[in-house]
Amino acid sequence: MRALLVVNPAATTTSARTREVLTHALASDLKLEVAETQYRGHARDLAREATEAGQTDLVVALGGDGTVNEVVNGLLASGPDPDSHPRLAVVPGGSTNVFARALGLPNDVVEATGALLDALRDGSERTIGLGLAAGTPGTEDEGVPERWFTFCAGFGFDAGVVGRVEQQRERGKRSTHALYVRQVVRQFLGEANRRRGVITLERPGGGEGAAELVENLALAIICNTAPWSYLGNRPIYPSPDASFDTALDVFALSKLSPAAVARYATQLLASTPERGPHGKHALSHHDLTNFTLHSQVPLPFQMDGDHLGLRTSVTFTGVRRALRVIV
């Protein structure tokens, strides 16, 4: 099998020696080409070039969720075509590795490499659905290009937390779960729209093309799978029914008062695959194919843990059977 290994040399949990050992292990079973990323977006460019050349059967992403997201966007640059595009494989090298863990892969890079080699020998793969976000026609964000995401997107509060973490990392701080918790507290204290939300969820309605609107939401989390994230080894499930086999799930809150945050944060920490957060300020939708989030003011936006700046409107599509993955 002809394969391209895309390596993020800045991956949080791998060293140069570890990457060398893993490369030799993969090369024993694959006709392997190795490329290290050199700039933001390079993994996307490498995967796109491999797809367009038509000579690559498999692209392996060695890195965190950001590297995986870039590779996926390169593979699907011309749209989803799981029967002809290269397959995707992941060796987790980031601090959280939500996508890899959601696929059932070990979180250890050596164990994950062994599991990948076993899957390749057994011909084990699955076709998964993905999320697609784009600028909304008729809004100031309509020119924003489409971008795929593998496990989640966020509009508002959680995206603000991601942005704060990125700022801290640019200042030299390590990406740890303690860092995320501190930024959650700081984002809450600085949140201007926590008592009355400014987000509107718009989705196709029932009659004569009318849209269904849910207004005054304070945050919105879009999930393509469960769990949404991890706190250490604890999985967090705002949308327990989200799955790679369905379209998208939405979890939203209409209030971020101290009492509401304490309640729903406790529920998130105690969430399970059977039960997520619930209550009068919580909104949940399952298996949505098309919907749009609008905001009265520009809000932070993130996809797969990558902060993408401020947006006032984002349109989402859940695309079933978009990509083949080795598992």
Short mmCIF file of C-alpha atoms in Angstrom, two decimals:
data_model
loop_
_atom_site.label_atom_id
_atom_site.label_comp_id
_atom_site.label_asym_id
_atom_site.label_seq_id
_atom_site.Cartn_x
_atom_site.Cartn_y
_atom_site.Cartn_z
CA MET A 1 0.00 0.00 0.00
CA ARG A 2 1.36 3.42 -0.96
CA ALA A 3 1.16 5.77 1.99
CA LEU A 4 2.04 9.32 2.95
CA LEU A 5 2.94 9.94 6.58
CA VAL A 6 2.26 13.57 7.53
CA VAL A 7 4.25 14.40 10.66
CA ASN A 8 3.74 17.41 12.87
CA PRO A 9 7.20 17.84 14.47
CA ALA A 10 5.67 20.10 17.13
CA ALA A 11 3.20 17.42 18.30
CA THR A 12 2.84 17.67 22.07
CA THR A 13 3.47 14.07 23.14
CA THR A 14 6.08 12.83 20.66
CA SER A 15 9.83 13.25 20.46
CA ALA A 16 12.08 13.05 17.41
CA ARG A 17 13.24 9.60 18.56
CA THR A 18 9.67 8.37 18.98
CA ARG A 19 8.70 9.65 15.55
CA GLU A 20 11.70 7.90 14.00
CA VAL A 21 10.78 4.57 15.60
CA LEU A 22 7.15 4.89 14.49
CA THR A 23 8.20 5.77 10.96
CA HIS A 24 10.37 2.64 10.72
CA ALA A 25 7.51 0.52 12.07
CA LEU A 26 5.08 1.84 9.47
CA ALA A 27 7.65 1.55 6.66
CA SER A 28 7.95 -2.18 7.37
CA ASP A 29 4.36 -2.69 6.14
CA LEU A 30 3.87 0.26 3.77
CA LYS A 31 5.53 1.87 0.79
CA LEU A 32 5.98 5.00 2.84
CA GLU A 33 6.72 8.62 2.00
CA VAL A 34 7.29 10.94 4.97
CA ALA A 35 6.65 14.69 5.05
CA GLU A 36 7.04 17.02 8.04
CA THR A 37 4.78 20.06 8.31
CA GLN A 38 6.54 23.42 8.19
CA TYR A 39 3.72 25.94 8.53
CA ARG A 40 0.07 26.21 9.50
CA GLY A 41 -2.01 24.60 6.75
CA HIS A 42 0.90 22.53 5.40
CA ALA A 43 -0.73 19.22 6.37
CA ARG A 44 -3.78 20.23 4.33
CA ASP A 45 -1.61 21.09 1.34
CA LEU A 46 0.29 17.79 1.54
CA ALA A 47 -2.91 15.72 1.75
CA ARG A 48 -4.50 17.65 -1.11
CA GLU A 49 -1.48 17.13 -3.35
CA ALA A 50 -1.43 13.41 -2.56
CA THR A 51 -5.13 13.12 -3.38
CA GLU A 52 -4.86 15.04 -6.63
CA ALA A 53 -1.84 13.01 -7.79
CA GLY A 54 -3.88 9.82 -7.48
CA GLN A 55 -0.90 7.65 -6.49
CA THR A 56 -1.51 7.44 -2.74
CA ASP A 57 -3.73 4.82 -1.06
CA LEU A 58 -3.41 6.03 2.52
CA VAL A 59 -2.56 9.25 4.36
CA VAL A 60 -1.42 8.84 7.97
CA ALA A 61 -1.64 11.88 10.27
CA LEU A 62 0.88 11.85 13.13
CA GLY A 63 -0.08 14.72 15.40
CA GLY A 64 -2.98 16.16 17.34
CA ASP A 65 -6.53 17.04 16.34
CA GLY A 66 -5.37 20.14 14.47
CA THR A 67 -3.10 18.07 12.23
CA VAL A 68 -5.90 15.57 11.60
CA ASN A 69 -8.28 18.40 10.68
CA GLU A 70 -5.83 19.81 8.16
CA VAL A 71 -5.26 16.39 6.59
CA VAL A 72 -9.01 15.77 6.31
CA ASN A 73 -9.52 19.14 4.62
CA GLY A 74 -6.77 18.26 2.16
CA LEU A 75 -8.28 14.87 1.39
CA LEU A 76 -11.71 16.42 0.82
CA ALA A 77 -10.56 19.58 -0.97
CA SER A 78 -12.59 18.60 -4.03
CA GLY A 79 -15.48 17.12 -2.02
CA PRO A 80 -16.16 13.76 -0.39
CA ASP A 81 -15.51 10.64 -2.45
CA PRO A 82 -14.70 7.76 -0.12
CA ASP A 83 -14.47 5.22 -2.94
CA SER A 84 -11.64 7.01 -4.77
CA HIS A 85 -9.90 9.26 -2.23
CA PRO A 86 -7.06 7.90 -0.07
CA ARG A 87 -8.01 6.42 3.27
CA LEU A 88 -7.14 8.23 6.49
CA ALA A 89 -5.23 6.78 9.44
CA VAL A 90 -4.32 8.57 12.65
CA VAL A 91 -1.47 8.17 15.12
CA PRO A 92 -2.34 10.46 18.07
CA GLY A 93 0.42 12.84 19.08
CA GLY A 94 -1.47 15.76 20.61
CA SER A 95 -2.50 16.59 24.15
CA THR A 96 -6.14 15.44 23.88
CA ASN A 97 -6.59 13.47 20.60
CA VAL A 98 -10.38 13.50 20.66
CA PHE A 99 -10.85 12.20 17.11
CA ALA A 100 -8.49 9.26 17.51
CA ARG A 101 -10.00 8.27 20.87
CA ALA A 102 -13.53 8.58 19.49
CA LEU A 103 -12.51 6.04 16.84
CA GLY A 104 -11.47 3.68 19.63
CA LEU A 105 -7.71 4.05 19.13
CA PRO A 106 -5.29 3.90 22.07
CA ASN A 107 -4.13 7.31 23.27
CA ASP A 108 -0.53 6.14 23.45
CA VAL A 109 1.42 6.70 20.21
CA VAL A 110 3.24 3.35 20.31
CA GLU A 111 0.09 1.36 21.08
CA ALA A 112 -1.83 3.30 18.43
CA THR A 113 0.84 2.49 15.83
CA GLY A 114 0.55 -1.20 16.70
CA ALA A 115 -3.25 -1.01 16.42
CA LEU A 116 -2.91 0.74 13.03
CA LEU A 117 -0.58 -1.97 11.69
CA ASP A 118 -2.98 -4.68 12.91
CA ALA A 119 -5.90 -2.90 11.23
CA LEU A 120 -3.98 -2.62 7.96
CA ARG A 121 -3.11 -6.31 8.00
CA ASP A 122 -6.74 -7.20 8.76
CA GLY A 123 -8.17 -4.74 6.22
CA SER A 124 -10.21 -3.12 9.00
CA GLU A 125 -11.78 0.22 8.06
CA ARG A 126 -15.01 2.20 8.35
CA THR A 127 -16.64 5.06 6.47
CA ILE A 128 -17.52 7.99 8.72
CA GLY A 129 -19.60 11.14 8.46
CA LEU A 130 -18.10 14.61 8.89
CA GLY A 131 -19.29 18.14 9.53
CA LEU A 132 -18.96 20.97 7.04
CA ALA A 133 -19.11 24.66 8.02
CA ALA A 134 -19.33 27.59 5.63
CA GLY A 135 -20.18 31.26 5.45
CA THR A 136 -23.93 31.93 5.22
CA PRO A 137 -25.23 33.41 1.94
CA GLY A 138 -26.56 36.93 2.33
CA THR A 139 -24.44 37.70 5.41
CA GLU A 140 -21.12 39.47 5.89
CA ASP A 141 -19.50 36.03 6.33
CA GLU A 142 -20.78 34.58 3.05
CA GLY A 143 -17.31 34.66 1.53
CA VAL A 144 -15.77 32.48 4.24
CA PRO A 145 -14.64 29.23 2.55
CA GLU A 146 -16.02 25.83 3.49
CA ARG A 147 -14.11 23.81 6.05
CA TRP A 148 -14.60 20.25 7.29
CA PHE A 149 -14.47 19.19 10.93
CA THR A 150 -14.12 15.72 12.37
CA PHE A 151 -15.55 15.83 15.89
CA CYS A 152 -16.81 19.27 16.96
CA ALA A 153 -17.29 22.96 16.34
CA GLY A 154 -18.22 25.70 18.76
CA PHE A 155 -19.76 29.16 18.51
CA GLY A 156 -19.46 31.53 21.43
CA PHE A 157 -18.22 30.55 24.87
CA ASP A 158 -16.24 27.37 24.21
CA ALA A 159 -14.60 28.93 21.13
CA GLY A 160 -13.55 31.85 23.32
CA VAL A 161 -11.86 29.38 25.66
CA VAL A 162 -10.03 27.79 22.73
CA GLY A 163 -8.85 31.23 21.61
CA ARG A 164 -7.54 32.02 25.08
CA VAL A 165 -5.65 28.71 25.22
CA GLU A 166 -4.05 29.41 21.83
CA GLN A 167 -2.89 32.82 23.08
CA GLN A 168 -1.30 31.19 26.11
CA ARG A 169 0.43 28.58 23.95
CA GLU A 170 1.84 31.31 21.72
CA ARG A 171 3.36 32.78 24.89
CA GLY A 172 5.12 29.49 25.59
CA LYS A 173 2.64 27.79 27.94
CA ARG A 174 2.18 24.02 27.57
CA SER A 175 -1.22 22.71 26.51
CA THR A 176 -2.49 21.04 29.67
CA HIS A 177 -5.92 20.36 31.07
CA ALA A 178 -5.16 22.76 33.94
CA LEU A 179 -4.53 25.48 31.37
CA TYR A 180 -7.94 24.84 29.81
CA VAL A 181 -9.69 24.98 33.19
CA ARG A 182 -8.07 28.34 34.01
CA GLN A 183 -9.14 29.77 30.66
CA VAL A 184 -12.71 28.52 31.17
CA VAL A 185 -12.86 30.56 34.39
CA ARG A 186 -11.39 33.64 32.72
CA GLN A 187 -13.73 33.36 29.74
CA PHE A 188 -16.73 33.14 32.08
CA LEU A 189 -15.65 36.17 34.09
CA GLY A 190 -15.20 38.18 30.90
CA GLU A 191 -18.29 36.89 29.06
CA ALA A 192 -20.44 39.85 27.98
CA ASN A 193 -23.48 37.84 26.84
CA ARG A 194 -23.89 35.32 29.62
CA ARG A 195 -27.27 36.48 30.96
CA ARG A 196 -29.02 36.96 27.62
CA GLY A 197 -27.68 35.08 24.67
CA VAL A 198 -27.19 36.59 21.21
CA ILE A 199 -27.18 33.37 19.13
CA THR A 200 -30.11 32.19 17.00
CA LEU A 201 -30.39 28.62 15.71
CA GLU A 202 -32.15 28.45 12.35
CA ARG A 203 -33.13 25.16 10.77
CA PRO A 204 -35.61 24.04 8.12
CA GLY A 205 -39.16 24.11 9.46
CA GLY A 206 -42.26 22.13 8.77
CA GLY A 207 -44.43 24.07 6.34
CA GLU A 208 -44.04 26.02 3.09
CA GLY A 209 -40.31 26.50 3.51
CA ALA A 210 -40.62 28.37 6.80
CA ALA A 211 -37.58 28.17 9.07
CA GLU A 212 -37.68 27.16 12.72
CA LEU A 213 -35.88 29.67 14.95
CA VAL A 214 -34.55 29.29 18.49
CA GLU A 215 -33.31 32.63 19.79
CA ASN A 216 -31.28 34.05 22.68
CA LEU A 217 -28.80 31.20 23.02
CA ALA A 218 -25.61 31.92 24.95
CA LEU A 219 -23.42 29.17 23.53
CA ALA A 220 -23.67 26.41 20.93
CA ILE A 221 -21.62 23.23 20.62
CA ILE A 222 -21.87 21.14 17.45
CA CYS A 223 -20.86 17.49 17.76
CA ASN A 224 -20.09 14.97 15.03
CA THR A 225 -19.34 12.23 17.53
CA ALA A 226 -19.27 11.50 21.24
CA PRO A 227 -17.52 12.34 23.45
CA TRP A 228 -17.08 16.03 22.71
CA SER A 229 -13.80 16.29 24.63
CA TYR A 230 -11.86 14.92 27.56
CA LEU A 231 -10.79 16.35 30.90
CA GLY A 232 -7.76 14.19 31.57
CA ASN A 233 -9.11 10.69 31.00
CA ARG A 234 -12.70 11.72 31.73
CA PRO A 235 -14.88 11.88 28.60
CA ILE A 236 -17.38 14.77 28.37
CA TYR A 237 -20.75 14.18 26.66
CA PRO A 238 -22.88 17.26 25.89
CA SER A 239 -24.47 15.26 23.04
CA PRO A 240 -24.29 11.57 23.96
CA ASP A 241 -26.18 10.42 20.83
CA ALA A 242 -23.77 12.09 18.39
CA SER A 243 -22.13 9.57 16.08
CA PHE A 244 -19.90 9.23 13.04
CA ASP A 245 -22.83 7.32 11.51
CA THR A 246 -25.38 10.17 11.73
CA ALA A 247 -25.44 13.88 10.86
CA LEU A 248 -24.72 16.59 13.47
CA ASP A 249 -25.91 17.15 17.03
CA VAL A 250 -26.31 20.55 18.69
CA PHE A 251 -26.11 21.34 22.38
CA ALA A 252 -26.88 24.92 23.44
CA LEU A 253 -27.49 26.90 26.61
CA SER A 254 -29.74 29.93 26.88
CA LYS A 255 -28.19 31.23 30.09
CA LEU A 256 -24.69 31.44 31.57
CA SER A 257 -25.44 32.83 35.02
CA PRO A 258 -23.21 31.54 37.85
CA ALA A 259 -25.97 29.18 39.01
CA ALA A 260 -26.62 27.86 35.49
CA VAL A 261 -22.92 27.38 34.79
CA ALA A 262 -22.42 25.53 38.08
CA ARG A 263 -25.36 23.25 37.30
CA TYR A 264 -24.45 22.41 33.73
CA ALA A 265 -20.72 22.13 34.41
CA THR A 266 -21.52 19.56 37.10
CA GLN A 267 -23.79 17.70 34.68
CA LEU A 268 -21.09 17.75 31.99
CA LEU A 269 -18.53 16.28 34.36
CA ALA A 270 -21.01 13.56 35.32
CA SER A 271 -22.25 12.97 31.77
CA THR A 272 -22.27 9.47 30.30
CA PRO A 273 -22.99 7.88 26.91
CA GLU A 274 -26.56 7.43 28.18
CA ARG A 275 -27.23 10.87 29.67
CA GLY A 276 -26.01 14.39 28.95
CA PRO A 277 -26.82 17.80 30.44
CA HIS A 278 -30.51 18.66 30.74
CA GLY A 279 -32.77 21.34 32.16
CA LYS A 280 -34.82 24.39 31.21
CA HIS A 281 -31.83 26.34 29.90
CA ALA A 282 -30.43 23.43 27.85
CA LEU A 283 -31.31 22.70 24.23
CA SER A 284 -30.41 19.48 22.39
CA HIS A 285 -30.97 18.46 18.78
CA HIS A 286 -29.91 15.14 17.26
CA ASP A 287 -29.01 14.20 13.68
CA LEU A 288 -29.38 17.58 11.96
CA THR A 289 -28.33 17.68 8.32
CA ASN A 290 -28.59 21.44 7.73
CA PHE A 291 -28.81 24.42 10.08
CA THR A 292 -27.37 27.89 10.62
CA LEU A 293 -26.19 29.78 13.69
CA HIS A 294 -26.55 33.57 13.62
CA SER A 295 -25.28 36.07 16.17
CA GLN A 296 -26.25 39.66 16.88
CA VAL A 297 -22.57 40.43 17.52
CA PRO A 298 -19.34 38.82 16.26
CA LEU A 299 -18.51 35.75 18.36
CA PRO A 300 -15.49 33.43 18.51
CA PHE A 301 -15.70 30.30 16.37
CA GLN A 302 -13.69 27.08 16.60
CA MET A 303 -13.51 23.77 14.76
CA ASP A 304 -11.76 20.67 16.11
CA GLY A 305 -10.06 22.83 18.73
CA ASP A 306 -8.71 25.38 16.23
CA HIS A 307 -9.77 28.99 16.84
CA LEU A 308 -10.89 30.58 13.56
CA GLY A 309 -11.61 34.13 14.64
CA LEU A 310 -14.94 35.97 14.98
CA ARG A 311 -18.09 35.18 12.99
CA THR A 312 -21.66 36.46 12.92
CA SER A 313 -23.15 33.55 10.98
CA VAL A 314 -22.13 29.96 10.18
CA THR A 315 -24.04 27.38 8.13
CA PHE A 316 -23.49 23.71 8.99
CA THR A 317 -24.03 20.53 6.99
CA GLY A 318 -23.76 16.99 8.28
CA VAL A 319 -22.35 14.76 5.52
CA ARG A 320 -22.78 11.04 6.01
CA ARG A 321 -20.22 8.59 4.59
CA ALA A 322 -17.66 11.25 3.75
CA LEU A 323 -14.33 9.52 4.40
CA ARG A 324 -12.83 6.04 4.86
CA VAL A 325 -10.73 5.59 8.01
CA ILE A 326 -8.47 2.72 9.04
CA VAL A 327 -9.48 1.51 12.53
#
